[in-house]
Coordinates of C-alpha atoms in Angstrom, one line a residue:
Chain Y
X1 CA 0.0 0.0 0.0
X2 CA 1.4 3.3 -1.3
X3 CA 2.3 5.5 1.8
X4 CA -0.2 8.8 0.9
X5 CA -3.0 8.2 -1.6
X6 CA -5.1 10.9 -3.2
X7 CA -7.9 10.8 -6.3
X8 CA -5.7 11.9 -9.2
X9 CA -9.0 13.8 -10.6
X10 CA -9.1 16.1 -12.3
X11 CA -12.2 17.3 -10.6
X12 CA -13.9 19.7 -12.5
X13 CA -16.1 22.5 -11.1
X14 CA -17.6 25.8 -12.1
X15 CA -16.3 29.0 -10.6
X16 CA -18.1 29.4 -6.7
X17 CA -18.4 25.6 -6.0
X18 CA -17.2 23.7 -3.0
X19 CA -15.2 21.2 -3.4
X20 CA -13.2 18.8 -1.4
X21 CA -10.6 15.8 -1.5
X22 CA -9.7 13.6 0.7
X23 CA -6.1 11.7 0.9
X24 CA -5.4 8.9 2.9
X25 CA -2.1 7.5 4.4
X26 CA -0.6 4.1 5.9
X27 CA 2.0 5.3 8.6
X28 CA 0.4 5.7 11.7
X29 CA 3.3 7.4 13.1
X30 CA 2.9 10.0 10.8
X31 CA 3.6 13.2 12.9
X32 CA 2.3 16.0 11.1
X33 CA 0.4 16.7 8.2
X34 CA 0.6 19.2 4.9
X35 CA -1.5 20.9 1.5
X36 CA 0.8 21.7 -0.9
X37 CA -0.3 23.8 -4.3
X38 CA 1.3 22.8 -7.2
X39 CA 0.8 25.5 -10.3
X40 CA 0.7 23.3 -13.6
X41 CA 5.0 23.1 -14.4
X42 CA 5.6 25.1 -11.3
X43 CA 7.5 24.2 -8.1
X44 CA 5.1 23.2 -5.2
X45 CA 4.3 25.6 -2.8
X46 CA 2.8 25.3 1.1
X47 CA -0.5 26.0 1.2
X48 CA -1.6 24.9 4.7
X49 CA -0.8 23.1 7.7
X50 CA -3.4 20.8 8.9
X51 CA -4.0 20.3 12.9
X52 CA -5.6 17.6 14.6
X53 CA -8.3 20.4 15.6
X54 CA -8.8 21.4 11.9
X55 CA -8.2 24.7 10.8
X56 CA -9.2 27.3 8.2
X57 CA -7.3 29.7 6.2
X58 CA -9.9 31.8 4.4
X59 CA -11.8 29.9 1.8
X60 CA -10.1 27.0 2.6
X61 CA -10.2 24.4 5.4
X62 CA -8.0 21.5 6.4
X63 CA -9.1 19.1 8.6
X64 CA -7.4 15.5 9.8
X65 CA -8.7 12.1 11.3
X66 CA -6.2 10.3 12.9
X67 CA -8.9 7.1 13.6
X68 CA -9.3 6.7 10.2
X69 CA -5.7 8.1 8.6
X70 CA -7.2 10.4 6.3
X71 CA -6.7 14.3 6.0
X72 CA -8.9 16.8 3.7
X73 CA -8.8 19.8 2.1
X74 CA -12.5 21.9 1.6
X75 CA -12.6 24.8 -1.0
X76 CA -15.3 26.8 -0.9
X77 CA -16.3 29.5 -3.5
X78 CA -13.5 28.2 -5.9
X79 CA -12.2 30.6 -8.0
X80 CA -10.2 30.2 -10.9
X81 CA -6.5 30.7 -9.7
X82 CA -7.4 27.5 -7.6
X83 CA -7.1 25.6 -10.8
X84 CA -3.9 23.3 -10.3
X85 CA -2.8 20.3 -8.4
X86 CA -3.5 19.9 -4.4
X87 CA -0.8 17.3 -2.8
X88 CA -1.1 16.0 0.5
X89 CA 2.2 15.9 2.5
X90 CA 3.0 14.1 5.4
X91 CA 6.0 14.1 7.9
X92 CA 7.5 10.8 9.2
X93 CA 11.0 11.8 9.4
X94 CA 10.9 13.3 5.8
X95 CA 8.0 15.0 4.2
X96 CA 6.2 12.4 2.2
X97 CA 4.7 13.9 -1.2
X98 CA 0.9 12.2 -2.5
X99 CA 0.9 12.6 -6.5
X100 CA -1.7 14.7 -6.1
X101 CA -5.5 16.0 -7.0
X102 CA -6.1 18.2 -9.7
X103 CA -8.5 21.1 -9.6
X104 CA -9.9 22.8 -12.9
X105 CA -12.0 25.5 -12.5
X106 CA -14.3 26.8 -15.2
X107 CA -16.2 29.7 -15.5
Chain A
X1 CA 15.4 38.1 -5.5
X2 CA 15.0 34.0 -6.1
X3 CA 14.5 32.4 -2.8
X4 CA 15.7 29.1 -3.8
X5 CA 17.3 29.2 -7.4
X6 CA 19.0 26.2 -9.8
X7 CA 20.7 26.0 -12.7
X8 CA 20.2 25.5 -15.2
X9 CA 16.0 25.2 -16.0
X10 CA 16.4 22.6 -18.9
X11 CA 18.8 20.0 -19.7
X12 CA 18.8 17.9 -22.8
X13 CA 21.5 15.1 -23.3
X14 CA 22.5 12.2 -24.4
X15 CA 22.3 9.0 -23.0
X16 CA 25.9 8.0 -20.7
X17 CA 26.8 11.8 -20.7
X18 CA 27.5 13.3 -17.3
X19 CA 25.8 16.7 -15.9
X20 CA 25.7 18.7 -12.8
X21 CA 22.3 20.6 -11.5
X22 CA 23.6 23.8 -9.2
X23 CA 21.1 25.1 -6.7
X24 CA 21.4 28.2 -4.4
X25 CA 19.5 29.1 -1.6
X26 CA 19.2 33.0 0.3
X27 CA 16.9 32.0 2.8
X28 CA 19.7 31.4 5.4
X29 CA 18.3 27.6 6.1
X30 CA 20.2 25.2 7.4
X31 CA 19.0 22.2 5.8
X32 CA 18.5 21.5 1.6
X33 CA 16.9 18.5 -0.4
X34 CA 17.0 17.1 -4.2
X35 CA 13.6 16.0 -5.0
X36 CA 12.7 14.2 -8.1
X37 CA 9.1 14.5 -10.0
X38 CA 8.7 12.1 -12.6
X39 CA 6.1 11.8 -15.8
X40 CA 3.9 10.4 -13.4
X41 CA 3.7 13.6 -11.1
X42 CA 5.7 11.4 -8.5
X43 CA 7.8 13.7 -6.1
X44 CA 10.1 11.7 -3.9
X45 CA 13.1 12.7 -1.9
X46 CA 16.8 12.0 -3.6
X47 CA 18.5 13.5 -0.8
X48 CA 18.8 15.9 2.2
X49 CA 21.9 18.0 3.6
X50 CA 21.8 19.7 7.2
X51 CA 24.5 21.8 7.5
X52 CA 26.1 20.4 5.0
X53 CA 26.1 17.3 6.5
X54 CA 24.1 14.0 4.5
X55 CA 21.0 13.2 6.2
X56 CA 18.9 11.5 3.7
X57 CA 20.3 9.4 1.1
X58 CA 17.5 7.2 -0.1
X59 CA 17.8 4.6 -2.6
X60 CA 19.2 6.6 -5.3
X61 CA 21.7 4.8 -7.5
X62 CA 25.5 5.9 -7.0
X63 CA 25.3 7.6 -11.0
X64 CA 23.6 10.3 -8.8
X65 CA 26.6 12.3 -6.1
X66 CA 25.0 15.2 -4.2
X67 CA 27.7 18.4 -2.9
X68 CA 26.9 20.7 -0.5
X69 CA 30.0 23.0 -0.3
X70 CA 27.8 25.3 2.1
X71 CA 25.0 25.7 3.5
X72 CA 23.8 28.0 1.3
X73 CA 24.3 25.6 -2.0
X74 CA 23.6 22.0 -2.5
X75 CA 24.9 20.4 -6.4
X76 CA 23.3 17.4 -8.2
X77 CA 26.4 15.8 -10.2
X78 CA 24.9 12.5 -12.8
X79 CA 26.8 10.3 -14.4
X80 CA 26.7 8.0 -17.4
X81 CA 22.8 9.3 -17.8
X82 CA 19.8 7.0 -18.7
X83 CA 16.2 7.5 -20.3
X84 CA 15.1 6.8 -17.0
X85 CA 16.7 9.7 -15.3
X86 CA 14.4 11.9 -17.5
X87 CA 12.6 13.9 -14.8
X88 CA 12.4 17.2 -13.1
X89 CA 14.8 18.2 -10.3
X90 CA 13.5 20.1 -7.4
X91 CA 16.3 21.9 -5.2
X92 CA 14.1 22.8 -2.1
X93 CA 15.3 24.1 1.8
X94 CA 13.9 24.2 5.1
X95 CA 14.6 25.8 8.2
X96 CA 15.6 22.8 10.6
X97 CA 15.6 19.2 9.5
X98 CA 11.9 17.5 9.0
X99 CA 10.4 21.0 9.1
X100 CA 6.8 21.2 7.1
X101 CA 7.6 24.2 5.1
X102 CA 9.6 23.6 2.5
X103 CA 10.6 26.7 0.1
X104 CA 11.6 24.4 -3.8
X105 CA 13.5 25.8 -6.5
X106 CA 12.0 26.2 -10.0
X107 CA 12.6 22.9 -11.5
X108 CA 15.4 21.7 -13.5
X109 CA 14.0 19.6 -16.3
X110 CA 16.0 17.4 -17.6
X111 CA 15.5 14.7 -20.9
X112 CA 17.8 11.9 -21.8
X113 CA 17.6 11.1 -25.4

């Protein structure tokens, strides 16, 4: 079993929808957990911590289940600059990259 | 002023030709990775210097001989290249070893003909 797995996608939404993707992982002893944005042939770039107690930065809100081993990532009132890839990140003793979720926005 | 900045952006070469990635980082961090994205999206760890010290050399094969003269810079040196090397190279630091923020480089993309 890969280590983080996320739905490839790409998920598909009109401009002001909510959307959200989930991403599982296999390490229990994972210590702490990331979003990453990933701009089509761009570097990837942190877009949020997640904390056990969930948090929100703006439109977007990160939330983690430890029972269950699964983090998520809401969006709400997508825009299009959200269009690109979402990966889920986790720290063992090295940051752990999913292969990502990609987002495409339409108007 | 680049953050994190590598040289060069795109590399084409021949197959058994040897190259060098450089990669450069003003953030005053103490700790730099290779990562390496392949077709598939797949970004995995090569290798990690703290203070210029080797921290994490996963199973990379031995064609692949990271340098980190400083802190500040951290080198990719291939040899005898293969079509399977064909990837992009991400040159990324951190403040502190295992920290969540990472701050990568532009990319170096390199094909192997």
């Amino acid at each position: 079993r890969k280590e983080v797995e996320q739905d490839p996608g790409p998920f598909n939404v009109p401009e002001g929808a909510t959307v959200a993707f989930n991403c599982t992982y296999s390490n229990s002893a994972s210590q702490s957990f990331f979003w990453y944005r990933q701009d089509c042939r761009k570097e990837p770039k942190l877009l949020m911590s997640v904390y056990s107690s969930g948090n929100e930065d703006g439109r977007f809100t990160a939330q983690l289940n430890r029972a269950s081993q699964y983090i998520s990532l809401l969006i709400r009132d997508s825009k299009l600059s959200d269009s690109a890839t979402y990966l889920c990140v986790l720290n063992t003793d090295k940051l752990i990259f999913g292969t990502g979720t990609r987002l495409q926005v339409f108007p | 002023d680049t953050a994190v900045s590598q040289t060069p952006k795109y590399l084409v070469t021949q197959m058994g030709n040897d190259k060098s990635i450089k990669c450069e980082q003003n953030l005053g961090h103490d700790t730099m990775y290779w990562y390496k994205q392949d077709s598939k999206k797949f970004l995995k760890i090569m290798f990690s210097y703290n203070n210029k010290e080797l921290i994490i050399n996963e199973t990379v094969p031995n064609r692949f001989s990271p340098k980190s003269p400083d802190k500040a810079h951290l080198n990719l040196h291939i040899n005898s290249l293969e079509l399977g090397d064909s990837a992009v190279y991400f040159c990324a630091s951190s403040q502190g070893f295992s920290a969540g923020e990472l701050f990568f480089g532009e990319g170096s993309r390199l094909t192997v003909l």
